[in-house]
Structure formats: C-alpha cells, structure tokens
mmCIF file with all atom_site columns, C-alpha atoms in Angstrom:
data_model
loop_
_atom_site.group_PDB
_atom_site.id
_atom_site.type_symbol
_atom_site.label_atom_id
_atom_site.label_alt_id
_atom_site.label_comp_id
_atom_site.label_asym_id
_atom_site.label_entity_id
_atom_site.label_seq_id
_atom_site.pdbx_PDB_ins_code
_atom_site.Cartn_x
_atom_site.Cartn_y
_atom_site.Cartn_z
_atom_site.occupancy
_atom_site.B_iso_or_equiv
_atom_site.pdbx_formal_charge
_atom_site.auth_seq_id
_atom_site.auth_comp_id
_atom_site.auth_asym_id
_atom_site.auth_atom_id
_atom_site.pdbx_PDB_model_num
ATOM 1   C CA . UNK O 1 1   ? 7.624   -27.019 64.350 1.00 48.00 ? 95  UNK O CA 1
ATOM 2   C CA . UNK O 1 2   ? 8.401   -30.737 64.395 1.00 54.00 ? 96  UNK O CA 1
ATOM 3   C CA . UNK O 1 3   ? 6.452   -31.356 61.193 1.00 60.00 ? 97  UNK O CA 1
ATOM 4   C CA . UNK O 1 4   ? 8.083   -28.489 59.272 1.00 60.00 ? 98  UNK O CA 1
ATOM 5   C CA . UNK O 1 5   ? 10.098  -29.641 56.228 1.00 64.00 ? 99  UNK O CA 1
ATOM 6   C CA . UNK O 1 6   ? 13.821  -29.083 56.469 1.00 70.00 ? 100 UNK O CA 1
ATOM 7   C CA . UNK O 1 7   ? 15.357  -26.547 54.074 1.00 77.00 ? 101 UNK O CA 1
ATOM 8   C CA . UNK O 1 8   ? 18.984  -26.786 52.961 1.00 85.00 ? 102 UNK O CA 1
ATOM 9   C CA . UNK O 1 9   ? 21.204  -23.800 53.711 1.00 88.00 ? 103 UNK O CA 1
ATOM 10  C CA . UNK O 1 10  ? 21.025  -20.795 51.395 1.00 90.00 ? 104 UNK O CA 1
ATOM 11  C CA . UNK O 1 11  ? 24.632  -21.173 50.261 1.00 92.00 ? 105 UNK O CA 1
ATOM 12  C CA . UNK O 1 12  ? 24.040  -24.818 49.332 1.00 92.00 ? 106 UNK O CA 1
ATOM 13  C CA . UNK O 1 13  ? 20.805  -23.967 47.551 1.00 93.00 ? 107 UNK O CA 1
ATOM 14  C CA . UNK O 1 14  ? 22.341  -21.175 45.496 1.00 94.00 ? 108 UNK O CA 1
ATOM 15  C CA . UNK O 1 15  ? 25.375  -23.252 44.623 1.00 93.00 ? 109 UNK O CA 1
ATOM 16  C CA . UNK O 1 16  ? 23.124  -26.004 43.260 1.00 92.00 ? 110 UNK O CA 1
ATOM 17  C CA . UNK O 1 17  ? 20.327  -23.973 41.669 1.00 96.00 ? 111 UNK O CA 1
ATOM 18  C CA . UNK O 1 18  ? 21.707  -20.478 41.104 1.00 95.00 ? 112 UNK O CA 1
ATOM 19  C CA . UNK O 1 19  ? 22.239  -21.127 37.372 1.00 96.00 ? 113 UNK O CA 1
ATOM 20  C CA . UNK O 1 20  ? 18.886  -22.808 36.786 1.00 97.00 ? 114 UNK O CA 1
ATOM 21  C CA . UNK O 1 21  ? 17.614  -22.507 33.208 1.00 98.00 ? 115 UNK O CA 1
ATOM 22  C CA . UNK O 1 22  ? 15.042  -24.326 31.129 1.00 98.00 ? 116 UNK O CA 1
ATOM 23  C CA . UNK O 1 23  ? 16.054  -27.467 29.328 1.00 98.00 ? 117 UNK O CA 1
ATOM 24  C CA . UNK O 1 24  ? 15.505  -27.195 25.589 1.00 98.00 ? 118 UNK O CA 1
ATOM 25  C CA . UNK O 1 25  ? 12.291  -29.203 25.837 1.00 98.00 ? 119 UNK O CA 1
ATOM 26  C CA . UNK O 1 26  ? 10.983  -27.054 28.672 1.00 98.00 ? 120 UNK O CA 1
ATOM 27  C CA . UNK O 1 27  ? 12.032  -23.842 26.902 1.00 98.00 ? 121 UNK O CA 1
ATOM 28  C CA . UNK O 1 28  ? 9.850   -24.943 24.002 1.00 98.00 ? 122 UNK O CA 1
ATOM 29  C CA . UNK O 1 29  ? 7.039   -25.774 26.413 1.00 98.00 ? 123 UNK O CA 1
ATOM 30  C CA . UNK O 1 30  ? 7.400   -22.396 28.132 1.00 97.00 ? 124 UNK O CA 1
ATOM 31  C CA . UNK O 1 31  ? 7.069   -20.594 24.786 1.00 97.00 ? 125 UNK O CA 1
ATOM 32  C CA . UNK O 1 32  ? 3.967   -22.634 24.016 1.00 97.00 ? 126 UNK O CA 1
ATOM 33  C CA . UNK O 1 33  ? 2.458   -21.714 27.405 1.00 97.00 ? 127 UNK O CA 1
ATOM 34  C CA . UNK O 1 34  ? 3.311   -18.037 26.927 1.00 96.00 ? 128 UNK O CA 1
ATOM 35  C CA . UNK O 1 35  ? 1.641   -18.119 23.520 1.00 96.00 ? 129 UNK O CA 1
ATOM 36  C CA . UNK O 1 36  ? -1.705  -18.900 25.104 1.00 95.00 ? 130 UNK O CA 1
ATOM 37  C CA . UNK O 1 37  ? -1.990  -15.382 26.509 1.00 94.00 ? 131 UNK O CA 1
ATOM 38  C CA . UNK O 1 38  ? -2.059  -11.889 24.973 1.00 93.00 ? 132 UNK O CA 1
ATOM 39  C CA . UNK O 1 39  ? 1.080   -9.761  25.040 1.00 90.00 ? 133 UNK O CA 1
ATOM 40  C CA . UNK O 1 40  ? 1.530   -8.108  28.413 1.00 89.00 ? 134 UNK O CA 1
ATOM 41  C CA . UNK O 1 41  ? -0.486  -10.795 30.202 1.00 93.00 ? 135 UNK O CA 1
ATOM 42  C CA . UNK O 1 42  ? 2.471   -12.975 31.118 1.00 92.00 ? 136 UNK O CA 1
ATOM 43  C CA . UNK O 1 43  ? 1.418   -13.013 34.777 1.00 94.00 ? 137 UNK O CA 1
ATOM 44  C CA . UNK O 1 44  ? -1.135  -15.614 33.689 1.00 96.00 ? 138 UNK O CA 1
ATOM 45  C CA . UNK O 1 45  ? 1.785   -17.999 33.147 1.00 96.00 ? 139 UNK O CA 1
ATOM 46  C CA . UNK O 1 46  ? 2.843   -17.960 36.795 1.00 98.00 ? 140 UNK O CA 1
ATOM 47  C CA . UNK O 1 47  ? 1.241   -21.231 37.872 1.00 98.00 ? 141 UNK O CA 1
ATOM 48  C CA . UNK O 1 48  ? 2.154   -23.263 34.751 1.00 98.00 ? 142 UNK O CA 1
ATOM 49  C CA . UNK O 1 49  ? 5.730   -21.895 34.797 1.00 98.00 ? 143 UNK O CA 1
ATOM 50  C CA . UNK O 1 50  ? 6.168   -22.801 38.457 1.00 98.00 ? 144 UNK O CA 1
ATOM 51  C CA . UNK O 1 51  ? 4.768   -26.257 37.769 1.00 98.00 ? 145 UNK O CA 1
ATOM 52  C CA . UNK O 1 52  ? 7.107   -26.698 34.814 1.00 98.00 ? 146 UNK O CA 1
ATOM 53  C CA . UNK O 1 53  ? 10.087  -25.559 36.893 1.00 98.00 ? 147 UNK O CA 1
ATOM 54  C CA . UNK O 1 54  ? 9.201   -27.882 39.760 1.00 98.00 ? 148 UNK O CA 1
ATOM 55  C CA . UNK O 1 55  ? 8.935   -30.807 37.355 1.00 98.00 ? 149 UNK O CA 1
ATOM 56  C CA . UNK O 1 56  ? 12.329  -29.969 35.861 1.00 98.00 ? 150 UNK O CA 1
ATOM 57  C CA . UNK O 1 57  ? 13.872  -29.910 39.344 1.00 98.00 ? 151 UNK O CA 1
ATOM 58  C CA . UNK O 1 58  ? 12.192  -33.253 39.980 1.00 97.00 ? 152 UNK O CA 1
ATOM 59  C CA . UNK O 1 59  ? 13.581  -34.742 36.785 1.00 97.00 ? 153 UNK O CA 1
ATOM 60  C CA . UNK O 1 60  ? 17.094  -33.545 37.690 1.00 97.00 ? 154 UNK O CA 1
ATOM 61  C CA . UNK O 1 61  ? 16.910  -34.936 41.233 1.00 96.00 ? 155 UNK O CA 1
ATOM 62  C CA . UNK O 1 62  ? 14.763  -38.043 40.647 1.00 95.00 ? 156 UNK O CA 1
ATOM 63  C CA . UNK O 1 63  ? 12.191  -36.705 43.102 1.00 96.00 ? 157 UNK O CA 1
ATOM 64  C CA . UNK O 1 64  ? 8.723   -35.222 42.885 1.00 95.00 ? 158 UNK O CA 1
ATOM 65  C CA . UNK O 1 65  ? 10.404  -31.828 42.632 1.00 97.00 ? 159 UNK O CA 1
ATOM 66  C CA . UNK O 1 66  ? 10.495  -28.606 44.613 1.00 97.00 ? 160 UNK O CA 1
ATOM 67  C CA . UNK O 1 67  ? 11.026  -24.867 44.110 1.00 97.00 ? 161 UNK O CA 1
ATOM 68  C CA . UNK O 1 68  ? 14.312  -23.518 45.482 1.00 97.00 ? 162 UNK O CA 1
ATOM 69  C CA . UNK O 1 69  ? 14.396  -19.737 45.824 1.00 97.00 ? 163 UNK O CA 1
ATOM 70  C CA . UNK O 1 70  ? 16.781  -19.310 42.837 1.00 97.00 ? 164 UNK O CA 1
ATOM 71  C CA . UNK O 1 71  ? 14.311  -21.260 40.671 1.00 98.00 ? 165 UNK O CA 1
ATOM 72  C CA . UNK O 1 72  ? 11.456  -18.989 41.746 1.00 98.00 ? 166 UNK O CA 1
ATOM 73  C CA . UNK O 1 73  ? 13.693  -16.015 40.953 1.00 98.00 ? 167 UNK O CA 1
ATOM 74  C CA . UNK O 1 74  ? 14.300  -17.490 37.507 1.00 98.00 ? 168 UNK O CA 1
ATOM 75  C CA . UNK O 1 75  ? 10.553  -17.793 36.876 1.00 98.00 ? 169 UNK O CA 1
ATOM 76  C CA . UNK O 1 76  ? 10.072  -14.193 38.012 1.00 98.00 ? 170 UNK O CA 1
ATOM 77  C CA . UNK O 1 77  ? 12.719  -13.006 35.523 1.00 97.00 ? 171 UNK O CA 1
ATOM 78  C CA . UNK O 1 78  ? 11.152  -15.058 32.736 1.00 97.00 ? 172 UNK O CA 1
ATOM 79  C CA . UNK O 1 79  ? 7.803   -13.385 33.386 1.00 97.00 ? 173 UNK O CA 1
ATOM 80  C CA . UNK O 1 80  ? 9.255   -9.926  34.106 1.00 95.00 ? 174 UNK O CA 1
ATOM 81  C CA . UNK O 1 81  ? 7.526   -9.932  37.480 1.00 96.00 ? 175 UNK O CA 1
ATOM 82  C CA . UNK O 1 82  ? 8.722   -8.936  40.949 1.00 97.00 ? 176 UNK O CA 1
ATOM 83  C CA . UNK O 1 83  ? 10.020  -11.975 42.809 1.00 97.00 ? 177 UNK O CA 1
ATOM 84  C CA . UNK O 1 84  ? 7.573   -11.463 45.680 1.00 97.00 ? 178 UNK O CA 1
ATOM 85  C CA . UNK O 1 85  ? 4.560   -11.758 43.349 1.00 97.00 ? 179 UNK O CA 1
ATOM 86  C CA . UNK O 1 86  ? 5.738   -15.158 42.125 1.00 98.00 ? 180 UNK O CA 1
ATOM 87  C CA . UNK O 1 87  ? 6.700   -16.213 45.649 1.00 97.00 ? 181 UNK O CA 1
ATOM 88  C CA . UNK O 1 88  ? 3.170   -15.360 46.822 1.00 97.00 ? 182 UNK O CA 1
ATOM 89  C CA . UNK O 1 89  ? 1.750   -17.825 44.292 1.00 97.00 ? 183 UNK O CA 1
ATOM 90  C CA . UNK O 1 90  ? 4.259   -20.535 45.165 1.00 97.00 ? 184 UNK O CA 1
ATOM 91  C CA . UNK O 1 91  ? 3.452   -20.258 48.872 1.00 96.00 ? 185 UNK O CA 1
ATOM 92  C CA . UNK O 1 92  ? -0.333  -20.176 48.357 1.00 95.00 ? 186 UNK O CA 1
ATOM 93  C CA . UNK O 1 93  ? -0.796  -23.448 46.489 1.00 92.00 ? 187 UNK O CA 1
ATOM 94  C CA . UNK O 1 94  ? 0.108   -26.724 48.187 1.00 88.00 ? 188 UNK O CA 1
ATOM 95  C CA . UNK O 1 95  ? 0.878   -28.237 44.784 1.00 92.00 ? 189 UNK O CA 1
ATOM 96  C CA . UNK O 1 96  ? 4.211   -26.417 45.041 1.00 96.00 ? 190 UNK O CA 1
ATOM 97  C CA . UNK O 1 97  ? 6.886   -27.793 47.336 1.00 95.00 ? 191 UNK O CA 1
ATOM 98  C CA . UNK O 1 98  ? 9.084   -25.196 48.999 1.00 95.00 ? 192 UNK O CA 1
ATOM 99  C CA . UNK O 1 99  ? 11.469  -27.763 50.480 1.00 94.00 ? 193 UNK O CA 1
ATOM 100 C CA . UNK O 1 100 ? 13.050  -30.903 48.995 1.00 95.00 ? 194 UNK O CA 1
ATOM 101 C CA . UNK O 1 101 ? 10.828  -33.966 48.860 1.00 96.00 ? 195 UNK O CA 1
ATOM 102 C CA . UNK O 1 102 ? 11.420  -37.615 48.083 1.00 96.00 ? 196 UNK O CA 1
ATOM 103 C CA . UNK O 1 103 ? 10.802  -39.660 44.973 1.00 97.00 ? 197 UNK O CA 1
ATOM 104 C CA . UNK O 1 104 ? 7.187   -39.951 46.065 1.00 97.00 ? 198 UNK O CA 1
ATOM 105 C CA . UNK O 1 105 ? 5.361   -37.176 47.903 1.00 97.00 ? 199 UNK O CA 1
ATOM 106 C CA . UNK O 1 106 ? 2.655   -38.901 49.939 1.00 98.00 ? 200 UNK O CA 1
ATOM 107 C CA . UNK O 1 107 ? -0.101  -36.402 50.750 1.00 97.00 ? 201 UNK O CA 1
ATOM 108 C CA . UNK O 1 108 ? -2.700  -37.885 53.083 1.00 97.00 ? 202 UNK O CA 1
ATOM 109 C CA . UNK O 1 109 ? -6.025  -36.080 53.286 1.00 96.00 ? 203 UNK O CA 1
ATOM 110 C CA . UNK O 1 110 ? -6.958  -35.531 56.918 1.00 94.00 ? 204 UNK O CA 1
ATOM 111 C CA . UNK O 1 111 ? -10.123 -33.492 56.423 1.00 95.00 ? 205 UNK O CA 1
ATOM 112 C CA . UNK O 1 112 ? -13.392 -34.614 58.056 1.00 95.00 ? 206 UNK O CA 1
ATOM 113 C CA . UNK O 1 113 ? -14.742 -37.119 55.466 1.00 95.00 ? 207 UNK O CA 1
ATOM 114 C CA . UNK O 1 114 ? -11.384 -38.881 55.168 1.00 96.00 ? 208 UNK O CA 1
ATOM 115 C CA . UNK O 1 115 ? -10.852 -38.752 58.925 1.00 95.00 ? 209 UNK O CA 1
ATOM 116 C CA . UNK O 1 116 ? -14.245 -40.353 59.545 1.00 96.00 ? 210 UNK O CA 1
ATOM 117 C CA . UNK O 1 117 ? -13.514 -43.027 56.956 1.00 95.00 ? 211 UNK O CA 1
ATOM 118 C CA . UNK O 1 118 ? -10.101 -44.003 58.297 1.00 96.00 ? 212 UNK O CA 1
ATOM 119 C CA . UNK O 1 119 ? -7.353  -41.543 57.368 1.00 97.00 ? 213 UNK O CA 1
ATOM 120 C CA . UNK O 1 120 ? -5.703  -42.377 60.700 1.00 97.00 ? 214 UNK O CA 1
ATOM 121 C CA . UNK O 1 121 ? -5.195  -45.917 59.371 1.00 97.00 ? 215 UNK O CA 1
ATOM 122 C CA . UNK O 1 122 ? -3.604  -44.486 56.223 1.00 98.00 ? 216 UNK O CA 1
ATOM 123 C CA . UNK O 1 123 ? -1.215  -42.415 58.317 1.00 97.00 ? 217 UNK O CA 1
ATOM 124 C CA . UNK O 1 124 ? -0.483  -45.446 60.494 1.00 98.00 ? 218 UNK O CA 1
ATOM 125 C CA . UNK O 1 125 ? 0.431   -47.449 57.401 1.00 98.00 ? 219 UNK O CA 1
ATOM 126 C CA . UNK O 1 126 ? 2.782   -44.668 56.303 1.00 98.00 ? 220 UNK O CA 1
ATOM 127 C CA . UNK O 1 127 ? 4.340   -44.578 59.767 1.00 97.00 ? 221 UNK O CA 1
ATOM 128 C CA . UNK O 1 128 ? 4.901   -48.347 59.641 1.00 97.00 ? 222 UNK O CA 1
ATOM 129 C CA . UNK O 1 129 ? 7.030   -47.779 56.539 1.00 96.00 ? 223 UNK O CA 1
ATOM 130 C CA . UNK O 1 130 ? 9.244   -45.298 58.360 1.00 96.00 ? 224 UNK O CA 1
ATOM 131 C CA . UNK O 1 131 ? 7.490   -42.077 57.382 1.00 97.00 ? 225 UNK O CA 1
ATOM 132 C CA . UNK O 1 132 ? 7.059   -39.044 59.586 1.00 96.00 ? 226 UNK O CA 1
ATOM 133 C CA . UNK O 1 133 ? 4.972   -36.020 58.690 1.00 94.00 ? 227 UNK O CA 1
ATOM 134 C CA . UNK O 1 134 ? 7.066   -33.236 57.207 1.00 92.00 ? 228 UNK O CA 1
ATOM 135 C CA . UNK O 1 135 ? 10.082  -35.470 56.658 1.00 94.00 ? 229 UNK O CA 1
ATOM 136 C CA . UNK O 1 136 ? 11.649  -37.612 53.950 1.00 95.00 ? 230 UNK O CA 1
ATOM 137 C CA . UNK O 1 137 ? 12.677  -41.195 54.632 1.00 96.00 ? 231 UNK O CA 1
ATOM 138 C CA . UNK O 1 138 ? 16.406  -41.835 54.872 1.00 94.00 ? 232 UNK O CA 1
ATOM 139 C CA . UNK O 1 139 ? 16.456  -43.635 51.519 1.00 95.00 ? 233 UNK O CA 1
ATOM 140 C CA . UNK O 1 140 ? 14.932  -40.567 49.835 1.00 95.00 ? 234 UNK O CA 1
ATOM 141 C CA . UNK O 1 141 ? 11.945  -42.568 48.663 1.00 97.00 ? 235 UNK O CA 1
ATOM 142 C CA . UNK O 1 142 ? 8.980   -40.997 50.503 1.00 97.00 ? 236 UNK O CA 1
ATOM 143 C CA . UNK O 1 143 ? 7.999   -37.631 51.939 1.00 97.00 ? 237 UNK O CA 1
ATOM 144 C CA . UNK O 1 144 ? 4.838   -37.568 54.066 1.00 97.00 ? 238 UNK O CA 1
ATOM 145 C CA . UNK O 1 145 ? 2.446   -34.633 54.403 1.00 95.00 ? 239 UNK O CA 1
ATOM 146 C CA . UNK O 1 146 ? -1.037  -34.332 55.867 1.00 95.00 ? 240 UNK O CA 1
ATOM 147 C CA . UNK O 1 147 ? -3.132  -32.008 53.729 1.00 93.00 ? 241 UNK O CA 1
ATOM 148 C CA . UNK O 1 148 ? -6.596  -30.528 53.504 1.00 92.00 ? 242 UNK O CA 1
ATOM 149 C CA . UNK O 1 149 ? -9.422  -31.773 51.264 1.00 93.00 ? 243 UNK O CA 1
ATOM 150 C CA . UNK O 1 150 ? -8.263  -33.186 47.937 1.00 92.00 ? 244 UNK O CA 1
ATOM 151 C CA . UNK O 1 151 ? -11.773 -33.533 46.526 1.00 92.00 ? 245 UNK O CA 1
ATOM 152 C CA . UNK O 1 152 ? -12.391 -37.280 46.710 1.00 92.00 ? 246 UNK O CA 1
ATOM 153 C CA . UNK O 1 153 ? -14.814 -37.272 49.641 1.00 94.00 ? 247 UNK O CA 1
ATOM 154 C CA . UNK O 1 154 ? -17.106 -39.873 48.029 1.00 93.00 ? 248 UNK O CA 1
ATOM 155 C CA . UNK O 1 155 ? -14.241 -42.384 47.955 1.00 95.00 ? 249 UNK O CA 1
ATOM 156 C CA . UNK O 1 156 ? -12.558 -41.461 51.231 1.00 96.00 ? 250 UNK O CA 1
ATOM 157 C CA . UNK O 1 157 ? -10.051 -42.003 52.669 1.00 97.00 ? 251 UNK O CA 1
ATOM 158 C CA . UNK O 1 158 ? -7.601  -41.087 49.976 1.00 97.00 ? 252 UNK O CA 1
ATOM 159 C CA . UNK O 1 159 ? -4.020  -40.101 49.382 1.00 98.00 ? 253 UNK O CA 1
ATOM 160 C CA . UNK O 1 160 ? -2.353  -38.194 46.550 1.00 97.00 ? 254 UNK O CA 1
ATOM 161 C CA . UNK O 1 161 ? 1.082   -39.484 45.616 1.00 97.00 ? 255 UNK O CA 1
ATOM 162 C CA . UNK O 1 162 ? 2.784   -37.178 43.110 1.00 96.00 ? 256 UNK O CA 1
ATOM 163 C CA . UNK O 1 163 ? 0.180   -36.781 40.339 1.00 95.00 ? 257 UNK O CA 1
ATOM 164 C CA . UNK O 1 164 ? -1.969  -39.802 41.225 1.00 96.00 ? 258 UNK O CA 1
ATOM 165 C CA . UNK O 1 165 ? -4.870  -40.322 43.614 1.00 97.00 ? 259 UNK O CA 1
ATOM 166 C CA . UNK O 1 166 ? -5.517  -43.551 45.504 1.00 98.00 ? 260 UNK O CA 1
ATOM 167 C CA . UNK O 1 167 ? -8.941  -43.883 47.086 1.00 97.00 ? 261 UNK O CA 1
ATOM 168 C CA . UNK O 1 168 ? -11.072 -46.171 49.290 1.00 97.00 ? 262 UNK O CA 1
ATOM 169 C CA . UNK O 1 169 ? -7.995  -46.959 51.319 1.00 97.00 ? 263 UNK O CA 1
ATOM 170 C CA . UNK O 1 170 ? -7.457  -49.180 54.315 1.00 97.00 ? 264 UNK O CA 1
ATOM 171 C CA . UNK O 1 171 ? -4.323  -49.846 56.310 1.00 98.00 ? 265 UNK O CA 1
ATOM 172 C CA . UNK O 1 172 ? -3.480  -52.913 54.196 1.00 98.00 ? 266 UNK O CA 1
ATOM 173 C CA . UNK O 1 173 ? -4.336  -51.274 50.865 1.00 98.00 ? 267 UNK O CA 1
ATOM 174 C CA . UNK O 1 174 ? -2.088  -48.343 51.722 1.00 98.00 ? 268 UNK O CA 1
ATOM 175 C CA . UNK O 1 175 ? 0.775   -50.686 52.578 1.00 98.00 ? 269 UNK O CA 1
ATOM 176 C CA . UNK O 1 176 ? 0.341   -52.507 49.278 1.00 98.00 ? 270 UNK O CA 1
ATOM 177 C CA . UNK O 1 177 ? 0.536   -49.233 47.321 1.00 98.00 ? 271 UNK O CA 1
ATOM 178 C CA . UNK O 1 178 ? 3.610   -48.012 49.187 1.00 98.00 ? 272 UNK O CA 1
ATOM 179 C CA . UNK O 1 179 ? 5.389   -51.352 48.814 1.00 97.00 ? 273 UNK O CA 1
ATOM 180 C CA . UNK O 1 180 ? 4.735   -51.496 45.070 1.00 97.00 ? 274 UNK O CA 1
ATOM 181 C CA . UNK O 1 181 ? 6.039   -47.961 44.613 1.00 97.00 ? 275 UNK O CA 1
ATOM 182 C CA . UNK O 1 182 ? 9.127   -48.761 46.655 1.00 96.00 ? 276 UNK O CA 1
ATOM 183 C CA . UNK O 1 183 ? 9.675   -51.814 44.462 1.00 96.00 ? 277 UNK O CA 1
ATOM 184 C CA . UNK O 1 184 ? 9.526   -49.772 41.259 1.00 95.00 ? 278 UNK O CA 1
ATOM 185 C CA . UNK O 1 185 ? 6.019   -50.800 40.210 1.00 96.00 ? 279 UNK O CA 1
ATOM 186 C CA . UNK O 1 186 ? 3.031   -48.600 39.376 1.00 95.00 ? 280 UNK O CA 1
ATOM 187 C CA . UNK O 1 187 ? -0.026  -49.491 41.484 1.00 96.00 ? 281 UNK O CA 1
ATOM 188 C CA . UNK O 1 188 ? -3.552  -49.150 40.162 1.00 96.00 ? 282 UNK O CA 1
ATOM 189 C CA . UNK O 1 189 ? -4.657  -45.553 40.627 1.00 96.00 ? 283 UNK O CA 1
ATOM 190 C CA . UNK O 1 190 ? -8.078  -44.356 41.735 1.00 96.00 ? 284 UNK O CA 1
ATOM 191 C CA . UNK O 1 191 ? -10.384 -46.434 43.882 1.00 95.00 ? 285 UNK O CA 1
ATOM 192 C CA . UNK O 1 192 ? -8.949  -49.548 45.486 1.00 96.00 ? 286 UNK O CA 1
ATOM 193 C CA . UNK O 1 193 ? -12.408 -51.004 46.201 1.00 94.00 ? 287 UNK O CA 1
ATOM 194 C CA . UNK O 1 194 ? -12.905 -54.258 44.197 1.00 92.00 ? 288 UNK O CA 1
ATOM 195 C CA . UNK O 1 195 ? -15.638 -53.874 41.602 1.00 87.00 ? 289 UNK O CA 1
ATOM 196 C CA . UNK O 1 196 ? -15.814 -50.105 41.949 1.00 88.00 ? 290 UNK O CA 1
ATOM 197 C CA . UNK O 1 197 ? -14.707 -48.044 38.967 1.00 86.00 ? 291 UNK O CA 1
ATOM 198 C CA . UNK O 1 198 ? -15.054 -44.412 40.018 1.00 85.00 ? 292 UNK O CA 1
ATOM 199 C CA . UNK O 1 199 ? -17.284 -43.103 42.807 1.00 85.00 ? 293 UNK O CA 1
ATOM 200 C CA . UNK O 1 200 ? -20.504 -44.925 41.977 1.00 84.00 ? 294 UNK O CA 1
ATOM 201 C CA . UNK O 1 201 ? -22.353 -46.281 45.041 1.00 83.00 ? 295 UNK O CA 1
ATOM 202 C CA . UNK O 1 202 ? -20.831 -49.450 46.453 1.00 82.00 ? 296 UNK O CA 1
ATOM 203 C CA . UNK O 1 203 ? -23.401 -52.205 45.893 1.00 80.00 ? 297 UNK O CA 1
ATOM 204 C CA . UNK O 1 204 ? -25.215 -50.275 43.182 1.00 80.00 ? 298 UNK O CA 1
ATOM 205 C CA . UNK O 1 205 ? -27.495 -47.215 43.145 1.00 81.00 ? 299 UNK O CA 1
ATOM 206 C CA . UNK O 1 206 ? -30.373 -46.881 45.600 1.00 85.00 ? 300 UNK O CA 1
ATOM 207 C CA . UNK O 1 207 ? -32.037 -43.928 43.873 1.00 86.00 ? 301 UNK O CA 1
ATOM 208 C CA . UNK O 1 208 ? -32.695 -42.913 40.248 1.00 86.00 ? 302 UNK O CA 1
ATOM 209 C CA . UNK O 1 209 ? -32.212 -46.591 39.398 1.00 86.00 ? 303 UNK O CA 1
ATOM 210 C CA . UNK O 1 210 ? -33.933 -46.258 36.027 1.00 88.00 ? 304 UNK O CA 1
ATOM 211 C CA . UNK O 1 211 ? -31.049 -44.097 34.869 1.00 85.00 ? 305 UNK O CA 1
ATOM 212 C CA . UNK O 1 212 ? -28.680 -47.070 34.959 1.00 82.00 ? 306 UNK O CA 1
ATOM 213 C CA . UNK O 1 213 ? -29.772 -48.380 31.567 1.00 86.00 ? 307 UNK O CA 1
ATOM 214 C CA . UNK O 1 214 ? -31.408 -45.374 29.890 1.00 89.00 ? 308 UNK O CA 1
ATOM 215 C CA . UNK O 1 215 ? -31.800 -41.609 30.044 1.00 91.00 ? 309 UNK O CA 1
ATOM 216 C CA . UNK O 1 216 ? -35.047 -41.928 31.977 1.00 90.00 ? 310 UNK O CA 1
ATOM 217 C CA . UNK O 1 217 ? -37.256 -38.846 32.354 1.00 90.00 ? 311 UNK O CA 1
ATOM 218 C CA . UNK O 1 218 ? -38.552 -38.733 35.923 1.00 90.00 ? 312 UNK O CA 1
ATOM 219 C CA . UNK O 1 219 ? -40.394 -35.429 35.580 1.00 89.00 ? 313 UNK O CA 1
ATOM 220 C CA . UNK O 1 220 ? -43.801 -37.014 35.020 1.00 87.00 ? 314 UNK O CA 1
ATOM 221 C CA . UNK O 1 221 ? -43.417 -39.096 38.137 1.00 86.00 ? 315 UNK O CA 1
ATOM 222 C CA . UNK O 1 222 ? -42.396 -36.105 40.238 1.00 84.00 ? 316 UNK O CA 1
ATOM 223 C CA . UNK O 1 223 ? -45.311 -33.897 39.143 1.00 68.00 ? 317 UNK O CA 1
#
C-alpha cells in the first residue's frame, strides 16, 4: 500500500536494536510500574512497558519513538511472556509505532465529525509542508498519519502531535503549528479558537445558562 510506513531491513534493525536494554532511569521506572501489580500479574505491565520502551527509542533517536521487533522481544523477556502476546498488544493500539517516525508524529483525525468540520484542510496544510500519509519528510521532522477518532469531536477538527492535541483547526492554524514546531518552538496546545478555553460552546452557553455562575437546581422548574 502506498500509505504503508517503510520498515528498515531486519538485519539493520537487529544490528541497531538487538542489544536494547533499559537505561538506568527507565529500569527504575520499570520496577516502579511492576510494583503496582501483584506477583504473577506482570502481564498487566505490557502497555506501560511498551510505552516506556517506545519513549526510550524516541529519546535515543530524537524522534517520537517506535517499537522495533528486538525491543518488543526485550519487553516480552522482561515480562516473561511469549513474544506473540506482547506483539498482539503492540499491533492493536495505534499509540505504538511499528515503523520509524519523525521528530513529530502528526496524526490527523479523519473520522466523521472532524471530516465535516474540515479535516481535509488540515491534511492539505500538512501536504503543503511536504508531508505524505504514511511517510516521513526527508528532513526527518514530520511523519503523517490519518487516524480514527481521537475523542475531541466537540472541538473538531483536531490533530494529535506526539503527546499533544491541537483542536479547532483551520488550514492556516495548522500551518502555524507545524511551522512553530519546525522552528523549535512549542505551540499552544488544545483549542486554537480565540477566547475558547476547552470545549465550552463558542459564543457562550445556550442552555442551562443559570449554571454559569452557580450550582443552580433546575428540578423544580422541570417538574
């Protein structure tokens, strides 16, 4: 598929990641995570261990991080689990990258609410900065993916870039975010709509207006 991310060869991957091990800080973190669960329940650590491993790969490569097969094998050994059980988790959740990504992983929501509110403009802005779905830009800065619902339907369209969400986007607002990231700055996260703080109605509430200033009890009025 044209949008499929490109994997490095197995020999290259094993040469680079075959000796993967926790850093001291992450070894301490892994012990703390393991301590949250009863003995024999280490399978519960699968998601946090994979996340920790992906972040370590990201720190070592100055990217958002990914999970090479040898790293997944390492996590499986740490948890005394069959490799395939850990691989099943890594392939189920889109939070895990199974191929190398750039410094910023741009995940554009293309589900119905975002599509109706202009996700095509968000993708067009990404394309204007040289991005192509499933690929990383030549400078290694951005990887573009189109994903399913990311849970910000009330402030659509939105994009998740690494750990941050950017909402109420337009073509120009998306460009501004991408350009600031490329320049080494941190854009404002969350809604990009002036005067909006979270997902409160733009222009103010049109129902339950008495709740704006007090914990108003409407039950008598509804009886």
